[in-house]
Coordinates of C-alpha atoms in Angstrom, one line a residue:
X1 CA -26.0 -40.8 42.0
X2 CA -23.7 -42.5 39.5
X3 CA -20.3 -42.6 41.1
X4 CA -18.8 -41.5 37.8
X5 CA -20.4 -38.1 38.3
X6 CA -18.1 -37.6 41.3
X7 CA -15.0 -39.4 40.2
X8 CA -12.5 -37.4 38.1
X9 CA -12.1 -38.5 34.4
X10 CA -8.7 -38.4 32.9
X11 CA -8.6 -38.2 29.1
X12 CA -5.3 -39.2 27.5
X13 CA -5.0 -38.0 23.9
X14 CA -2.5 -40.0 21.8
X15 CA -1.7 -40.2 18.1
X16 CA 1.5 -42.5 18.0
X17 CA 2.4 -45.7 19.8
X18 CA 5.6 -44.0 21.0
X19 CA 3.5 -41.3 22.6
X20 CA 1.2 -43.9 24.1
X21 CA 4.2 -45.8 25.5
X22 CA 5.3 -42.5 27.2
X23 CA 1.9 -42.1 28.8
X24 CA 1.9 -45.7 29.9
X25 CA 5.3 -45.4 31.5
X26 CA 4.1 -42.3 33.4
X27 CA 1.0 -44.2 34.6
X28 CA 3.1 -47.1 35.7
X29 CA 5.4 -44.7 37.6
X30 CA 2.4 -43.3 39.5
X31 CA 2.7 -39.9 38.0
X32 CA -1.1 -39.7 37.5
X33 CA -2.0 -41.1 40.9
X34 CA -3.6 -44.4 41.8
X35 CA -5.8 -46.0 39.1
X36 CA -8.8 -46.3 41.4
X37 CA -8.8 -42.5 42.0
X38 CA -9.9 -41.7 38.5
X39 CA -11.6 -43.1 35.4
X40 CA -9.1 -43.2 32.6
X41 CA -10.0 -42.9 28.9
X42 CA -7.6 -43.2 26.0
X43 CA -8.5 -40.9 23.2
X44 CA -6.9 -41.9 19.9
X45 CA -6.5 -39.6 16.9
X46 CA -5.2 -40.4 13.5
X47 CA -3.5 -37.2 12.3
X48 CA -2.3 -38.5 8.9
X49 CA -3.1 -36.3 5.9
X50 CA -5.6 -39.0 4.7
X51 CA -6.5 -40.9 7.8
X52 CA -8.5 -43.5 5.9
X53 CA -5.4 -44.7 4.0
X54 CA -3.0 -44.6 7.0
X55 CA -2.1 -47.3 9.5
X56 CA -4.3 -46.9 12.6
X57 CA -2.7 -46.8 16.0
X58 CA -4.9 -49.7 17.1
X59 CA -3.1 -51.8 14.4
X60 CA 0.3 -51.3 15.8
X61 CA 1.9 -54.3 17.5
X62 CA 1.7 -53.8 21.3
X63 CA -1.2 -51.3 21.3
X64 CA -3.4 -53.8 23.0
X65 CA -0.9 -54.0 25.9
X66 CA -1.0 -50.2 26.3
X67 CA -4.8 -50.1 26.2
X68 CA -5.2 -52.4 29.2
X69 CA -4.2 -49.4 31.4
X70 CA -7.4 -47.6 30.5
X71 CA -11.0 -48.0 31.3
X72 CA -12.1 -47.3 27.8
X73 CA -11.0 -45.9 24.4
X74 CA -12.4 -43.0 22.3
X75 CA -11.9 -42.6 18.5
X76 CA -11.5 -38.9 18.0
X77 CA -11.7 -39.2 14.2
X78 CA -15.1 -40.8 14.6
X79 CA -16.2 -38.2 17.2
X80 CA -15.7 -35.3 14.8
X81 CA -16.3 -37.0 11.5
X82 CA -16.2 -35.8 8.6
X83 CA -13.7 -33.2 9.9
X84 CA -9.9 -33.8 10.0
X85 CA -8.3 -34.0 13.5
X86 CA -5.6 -31.6 12.4
X87 CA -7.9 -28.8 11.3
X88 CA -11.2 -29.1 13.3
X89 CA -11.8 -26.8 16.3
X90 CA -15.1 -25.6 17.6
X91 CA -16.1 -22.0 17.3
X92 CA -15.8 -20.2 20.7
X93 CA -19.5 -19.7 21.1
X94 CA -20.1 -23.5 20.4
X95 CA -17.7 -24.9 23.0
X96 CA -20.3 -25.4 25.8
X97 CA -22.5 -27.3 23.3
X98 CA -19.7 -29.5 22.2
X99 CA -18.8 -30.3 25.9
X100 CA -22.3 -31.4 26.5
X101 CA -22.2 -33.6 23.3
X102 CA -18.9 -35.2 24.3
X103 CA -19.9 -35.7 28.0
X104 CA -23.0 -37.5 26.8
X105 CA -21.4 -39.5 24.0
X106 CA -18.5 -40.6 26.2
X107 CA -20.6 -41.1 29.4
X108 CA -18.4 -38.6 31.4
X109 CA -21.1 -37.6 33.8
X110 CA -20.9 -34.1 35.3
X111 CA -17.7 -34.5 37.3
X112 CA -14.3 -32.9 36.7
X113 CA -12.3 -33.8 33.5
X114 CA -8.5 -33.7 33.4
X115 CA -6.8 -33.5 30.0
X116 CA -3.4 -35.1 29.2
X117 CA -2.4 -34.2 25.7
X118 CA 0.5 -34.0 23.2
X119 CA 1.3 -30.9 21.1
X120 CA -1.0 -28.5 23.0
X121 CA -0.3 -25.7 20.5
X122 CA -2.2 -27.5 17.7
X123 CA -5.3 -29.6 17.2
X124 CA -6.6 -32.0 18.3
X125 CA -5.1 -31.1 21.7
X126 CA -6.0 -27.4 21.4
X127 CA -9.6 -28.3 20.4
X128 CA -10.0 -30.5 23.4
X129 CA -8.6 -27.8 25.7
X130 CA -11.1 -25.3 24.2
X131 CA -14.1 -27.7 24.6
X132 CA -13.2 -28.6 28.2
X133 CA -12.5 -25.0 29.1
X134 CA -12.5 -25.5 32.9
X135 CA -10.2 -28.6 32.8
X136 CA -6.6 -28.8 33.9
X137 CA -4.1 -29.6 31.2
X138 CA -1.0 -31.7 31.4
X139 CA 1.3 -32.2 28.4
X140 CA 3.5 -35.1 27.6
X141 CA 6.3 -34.7 25.0
X142 CA 6.6 -37.3 22.2
X143 CA 10.3 -37.2 21.5
X144 CA 13.0 -34.7 20.8
X145 CA 10.6 -31.8 20.0
X146 CA 10.2 -31.2 23.8
X147 CA 13.6 -29.5 23.7
X148 CA 12.4 -26.9 21.2
X149 CA 10.2 -23.9 21.8
X150 CA 6.4 -23.9 21.6
X151 CA 5.4 -23.6 18.0
X152 CA 2.9 -20.8 18.6
X153 CA 1.9 -18.6 21.5
X154 CA -0.8 -20.3 23.5
X155 CA -4.0 -18.4 24.3
X156 CA -3.9 -17.3 27.9
X157 CA -7.0 -19.3 28.6
X158 CA -5.1 -22.5 27.8
X159 CA -1.6 -21.5 28.9
X160 CA -2.7 -20.7 32.5
X161 CA -4.2 -24.2 32.9
X162 CA -1.1 -26.2 31.9
X163 CA 0.2 -27.8 35.1
X164 CA 3.3 -29.7 33.9
X165 CA 5.3 -31.1 31.0
X166 CA 6.2 -34.8 31.1
X167 CA 9.1 -35.8 28.9
X168 CA 11.7 -38.6 28.4
X169 CA 15.3 -38.0 29.3
X170 CA 16.5 -38.5 25.8
X171 CA 19.3 -35.9 26.2
X172 CA 20.3 -36.2 29.9
X173 CA 20.6 -32.8 31.5
X174 CA 19.0 -30.8 28.7
X175 CA 16.0 -28.8 29.9
X176 CA 13.0 -28.5 27.5
X177 CA 12.1 -25.2 26.0
X178 CA 8.6 -26.4 25.3
X179 CA 6.1 -24.4 27.3
X180 CA 8.9 -22.7 29.3
X181 CA 7.2 -19.3 28.6
X182 CA 4.2 -20.4 30.7
X183 CA 6.3 -21.1 33.7
X184 CA 5.4 -24.8 33.6
X185 CA 7.9 -27.2 35.2
X186 CA 9.2 -30.2 33.2
X187 CA 9.0 -33.6 34.9
X188 CA 10.9 -36.7 33.8
X189 CA 9.2 -39.9 33.0
X190 CA 11.5 -42.5 34.7
X191 CA 13.8 -44.4 32.4
X192 CA 13.1 -47.8 34.0
X193 CA 9.3 -47.3 33.6
X194 CA 9.7 -46.4 29.9
X195 CA 12.1 -49.2 29.2
X196 CA 9.6 -51.6 30.9
X197 CA 6.8 -50.5 28.6
X198 CA 9.1 -50.9 25.5
X199 CA 9.9 -54.5 26.7
X200 CA 6.2 -55.2 27.1
X201 CA 5.5 -53.9 23.6
X202 CA 8.3 -56.1 22.2
X203 CA 6.8 -59.2 23.9
X204 CA 3.6 -58.6 21.9
X205 CA 5.7 -59.3 18.7
X206 CA 6.2 -63.0 19.7
X207 CA 5.5 -65.0 16.6
X208 CA 5.6 -62.0 14.3
X209 CA 6.7 -63.3 10.9
X210 CA 8.5 -60.1 9.9
X211 CA 10.4 -59.8 13.1
X212 CA 11.4 -63.5 12.9
X213 CA 12.7 -62.9 9.3
X214 CA 14.6 -59.9 10.4
X215 CA 16.2 -61.6 13.3
X216 CA 17.1 -64.7 11.2
X217 CA 19.0 -62.4 8.8
X218 CA 21.4 -61.7 11.7
X219 CA 21.6 -58.0 11.0
X220 CA 24.1 -55.8 12.7
X221 CA 22.7 -52.4 11.7
X222 CA 19.2 -50.8 11.6
X223 CA 18.5 -47.9 9.2
X224 CA 15.6 -45.6 10.0
X225 CA 13.4 -43.9 7.5
X226 CA 11.5 -40.7 8.4
X227 CA 9.6 -39.8 5.1
X228 CA 10.8 -36.2 5.1
X229 CA 9.1 -35.8 1.7
X230 CA 5.8 -35.8 3.4
X231 CA 6.9 -32.7 5.3
X232 CA 8.1 -30.9 2.2
X233 CA 11.7 -30.9 3.5
X234 CA 13.0 -33.2 0.7
X235 CA 11.6 -34.4 -2.6
X236 CA 10.8 -38.1 -2.8
X237 CA 13.8 -38.6 -5.0
X238 CA 16.1 -36.8 -2.6
X239 CA 14.8 -38.9 0.4
X240 CA 15.2 -42.1 -1.6
X241 CA 18.9 -41.1 -2.1
X242 CA 19.2 -40.3 1.6
X243 CA 18.2 -43.9 2.4
X244 CA 20.6 -45.2 -0.2
X245 CA 23.4 -43.2 1.5
X246 CA 22.5 -44.9 4.8
X247 CA 23.0 -48.3 3.1
X248 CA 26.3 -47.3 1.6
X249 CA 27.5 -45.8 4.9
X250 CA 26.6 -49.0 6.8
X251 CA 28.4 -51.1 4.2
X252 CA 31.5 -48.8 4.4
X253 CA 31.5 -49.3 8.2
X254 CA 31.7 -53.0 7.7
X255 CA 28.1 -54.2 8.1
X256 CA 27.1 -56.9 5.8
X257 CA 23.5 -57.5 6.9
X258 CA 21.2 -54.5 7.6
X259 CA 17.5 -53.9 8.3
X260 CA 15.6 -50.9 7.0
X261 CA 12.7 -49.7 9.0
X262 CA 10.6 -47.4 6.7
X263 CA 8.2 -44.8 7.9
X264 CA 4.7 -46.3 7.9
X265 CA 3.6 -43.8 5.2
X266 CA 6.7 -44.2 3.0
X267 CA 6.1 -45.3 -0.6
X268 CA 7.0 -48.9 -1.7
X269 CA 9.5 -47.5 -4.2
X270 CA 11.9 -46.6 -1.4
X271 CA 12.4 -50.3 -0.6
X272 CA 13.0 -51.1 -4.2
X273 CA 15.8 -48.5 -4.6
X274 CA 17.4 -49.7 -1.4
X275 CA 17.5 -53.3 -2.6
X276 CA 19.4 -52.2 -5.7
X277 CA 21.9 -50.2 -3.5
X278 CA 22.4 -53.1 -1.1
X279 CA 23.1 -55.5 -3.9
X280 CA 25.6 -53.2 -5.4
X281 CA 27.3 -52.7 -2.0
X282 CA 27.3 -56.4 -1.3
X283 CA 25.0 -56.0 1.7
X284 CA 22.1 -58.3 2.7
X285 CA 19.0 -56.1 3.2
X286 CA 15.8 -56.9 5.1
X287 CA 12.9 -54.5 5.1
X288 CA 10.9 -54.4 8.3
X289 CA 7.8 -52.7 7.1
X290 CA 5.2 -54.1 9.6
X291 CA 3.2 -52.1 12.2
X292 CA 6.2 -52.1 14.6
X293 CA 8.1 -49.6 16.7
X294 CA 11.8 -49.5 15.9
X295 CA 12.3 -50.2 19.6
X296 CA 10.7 -53.6 19.2
X297 CA 13.6 -54.5 16.9
X298 CA 16.1 -53.2 19.4
X299 CA 14.7 -55.5 22.0
X300 CA 14.7 -58.5 19.6
X301 CA 18.0 -58.1 17.7
X302 CA 20.3 -55.8 19.6
X303 CA 22.0 -54.2 16.6
X304 CA 25.5 -52.8 16.8
X305 CA 24.5 -49.7 14.9
X306 CA 21.4 -47.5 14.3
X307 CA 21.5 -45.0 11.5
X308 CA 19.1 -42.2 10.8
X309 CA 18.7 -38.6 9.9
X310 CA 17.2 -37.0 13.1
X311 CA 14.7 -39.5 14.3
X312 CA 13.9 -39.7 18.0
X313 CA 14.4 -43.5 17.7
X314 CA 18.1 -42.8 17.3
X315 CA 18.4 -41.3 20.8
X316 CA 16.1 -44.0 22.2
X317 CA 18.6 -46.6 20.8
X318 CA 21.5 -44.9 22.5
X319 CA 19.9 -43.9 25.8
X320 CA 17.8 -47.0 26.6
X321 CA 19.7 -49.8 24.8
X322 CA 23.2 -48.6 24.6
X323 CA 23.4 -49.0 20.8
X324 CA 25.9 -46.8 19.0
X325 CA 24.3 -44.4 16.6
X326 CA 25.3 -42.4 13.5
X327 CA 23.6 -39.8 11.4
X328 CA 23.3 -39.2 7.6
X329 CA 22.1 -36.1 5.8
X330 CA 21.6 -33.6 8.7
X331 CA 23.7 -31.0 6.9
X332 CA 21.5 -31.1 3.9
X333 CA 18.4 -30.8 6.1
X334 CA 19.8 -27.8 8.0
X335 CA 20.2 -26.0 4.7
X336 CA 16.8 -26.9 3.5
X337 CA 14.6 -26.6 6.5
X338 CA 12.1 -23.7 6.2
X339 CA 10.7 -21.6 7.7
X340 CA 13.4 -21.1 10.4
X341 CA 10.8 -21.6 13.1
X342 CA 10.0 -25.1 11.8
X343 CA 9.5 -27.4 14.8
X344 CA 11.9 -30.0 13.5
X345 CA 14.9 -27.5 13.8
X346 CA 15.8 -28.3 17.4
X347 CA 15.6 -32.1 17.1
X348 CA 17.8 -31.7 14.0
X349 CA 20.2 -29.5 15.8
X350 CA 20.4 -31.9 18.8
X351 CA 21.2 -34.9 16.6
X352 CA 23.6 -33.0 14.4
X353 CA 25.5 -31.7 17.4
X354 CA 25.6 -35.0 19.4
X355 CA 25.7 -37.9 16.9
X356 CA 28.7 -38.8 14.6
X357 CA 28.3 -38.3 10.9
X358 CA 28.6 -41.8 9.3
X359 CA 29.7 -40.4 5.9
X360 CA 32.8 -38.6 7.3
X361 CA 34.2 -41.8 8.7
X362 CA 33.5 -40.9 12.3
X363 CA 33.0 -43.9 14.4
X364 CA 29.3 -44.5 15.5
X365 CA 28.9 -44.0 19.2
X366 CA 26.6 -43.8 22.2
X367 CA 26.7 -40.1 23.1
X368 CA 28.4 -39.6 26.4
X369 CA 27.7 -36.9 28.9
X370 CA 25.8 -34.0 27.2
X371 CA 28.5 -31.5 26.2
X372 CA 28.4 -28.0 27.8
X373 CA 28.0 -26.5 24.3
X374 CA 24.6 -28.1 23.6
X375 CA 22.3 -26.3 26.1
X376 CA 23.4 -22.7 25.1
X377 CA 23.1 -23.7 21.4
X378 CA 19.6 -25.1 21.8
X379 CA 18.5 -22.0 23.7
X380 CA 20.0 -19.7 21.1
X381 CA 18.4 -21.6 18.2
X382 CA 15.1 -21.6 20.2
X383 CA 15.3 -17.8 20.7
X384 CA 15.8 -17.3 17.0
X385 CA 12.9 -19.5 16.2
X386 CA 10.5 -17.8 18.7
X387 CA 12.0 -14.6 20.0
X388 CA 8.6 -13.2 21.2
X389 CA 8.2 -16.2 23.5
X390 CA 11.7 -16.1 25.0
X391 CA 12.8 -12.4 25.2
X392 CA 15.0 -13.2 28.2
X393 CA 17.3 -15.4 26.0
X394 CA 18.2 -12.5 23.7
X395 CA 21.3 -11.3 25.6
X396 CA 22.6 -14.9 26.0
X397 CA 22.0 -15.6 22.3
X398 CA 23.9 -12.4 21.3
X399 CA 26.8 -13.4 23.5
X400 CA 27.0 -16.9 21.9
X401 CA 26.8 -15.5 18.4
X402 CA 29.6 -13.0 19.2
X403 CA 31.8 -15.7 20.6
X404 CA 31.1 -18.6 18.3
X405 CA 29.4 -17.6 15.0
X406 CA 32.8 -17.6 13.3
X407 CA 33.0 -21.4 13.9
X408 CA 31.6 -23.5 11.2
X409 CA 30.3 -25.9 13.9
X410 CA 28.1 -23.1 15.1
X411 CA 27.3 -21.1 12.0
X412 CA 25.5 -24.1 10.4
X413 CA 22.6 -23.7 12.8
X414 CA 21.8 -20.1 12.1
X415 CA 20.4 -18.2 9.1
X416 CA 22.2 -14.8 8.6
X417 CA 19.1 -13.2 7.1
X418 CA 17.1 -14.3 10.2
X419 CA 19.8 -12.9 12.5
X420 CA 19.7 -9.6 10.6
X421 CA 15.9 -9.3 11.0
X422 CA 16.4 -9.9 14.7
X423 CA 19.3 -7.4 15.0
X424 CA 21.7 -10.0 16.2
X425 CA 25.4 -10.3 15.7
X426 CA 26.4 -11.9 12.4
X427 CA 23.2 -11.1 10.6
X428 CA 22.9 -9.7 7.1
X429 CA 21.8 -6.2 6.7
X430 CA 18.0 -6.1 6.3
X431 CA 16.8 -5.8 2.7
X432 CA 15.3 -2.4 1.7
X433 CA 11.8 -3.7 1.8
X434 CA 12.4 -4.9 5.4
X435 CA 13.8 -1.5 6.4
X436 CA 10.8 0.2 4.9
X437 CA 8.4 -2.1 6.8
X438 CA 10.2 -1.5 10.0
X439 CA 10.1 2.3 9.4
X440 CA 6.3 2.1 8.8
X441 CA 5.9 0.3 12.1
X442 CA 7.9 2.9 14.0
X443 CA 5.9 5.8 12.4
X444 CA 2.6 4.2 13.3
X445 CA 3.8 3.7 16.8

């Protein structure tokens, strides 16, 4: 019998190089056992709105280094073509058929399959969990979203199979809310293992022309773009202005040479607007728009400042490289972010609460010990986002709101209409239509 029919197969689903680096670090730290104990496959998905026009993960500098840890790779987009990875899922009655198809196509044999996925509450991870219905599921968190609640309630058939949540210690001491409702225990990916993988990825950039040009400019600050317009949070013009504010803020802080790292899907016009702003401010601007992680630049150039809105790369700079960070525009995003349960809310809250505001003149800093105020705030925001998933947090949330909602530093994180609908302190009275709906629900009950 083929030994692969007896040997477990571990399928690691990734869509970003940062996520792949997290998985690689966990593997290096032995968190998935010895390599010879299982056949390891890397399943790559391109979740961009139009995958055919987006940068492929395989094109990112350093991907080849990550891929050596696996016995093979699978292209999920090809496997389900012409469907989109973000929307395709098999019908329940078809899952056994799809499992047979994938076992044959990927040469899995008939042995056990273990899934390691990101964002289990959405496709493609959710689709994989449905297809391999008997498989154990382990989740790794790609950045700051691990500290927020699960986006949607998981089907019991999936939730009961999740064994653990692997995450980076981006905010030391802060416990993730993600999957907490399932009782799953979070497990840290060791800092030294993750930093080692980032160093390995940076080494792959040896000889890269864009990196060499950026280093030659002797920049002291790195500005991070996120392309929030793609998420509908800002308009393209507003995001362009946000990046211009980063340039002005860096210039006001005394930096004369800066690098801008745009989001891979950002339009070219962003760079053009920044060049005009940099020229006006008397700042030398270098645009680092290659297929690179921002962390590769940290390794190569060691900037004295990293500026962003609420990018995970800001906390990576502070925690793993000791680089001071500053934020721009979080107040605007807090006002704009809808719906309240938007998964970006907790990353935004964390950065807004921990990182100095560059435009107020606050000195950029490496956040020190996590303040005692952060964990209760994150739990309260998380409860207001997903109250059905975390009913035990209601009393704690009500107490925090009673004590601190009068403070501007707390009120900015809560929506009074949302608080009113939840019957929490500080909430606006429900609108007449809302009261009518609630009355109808009670009468039907």
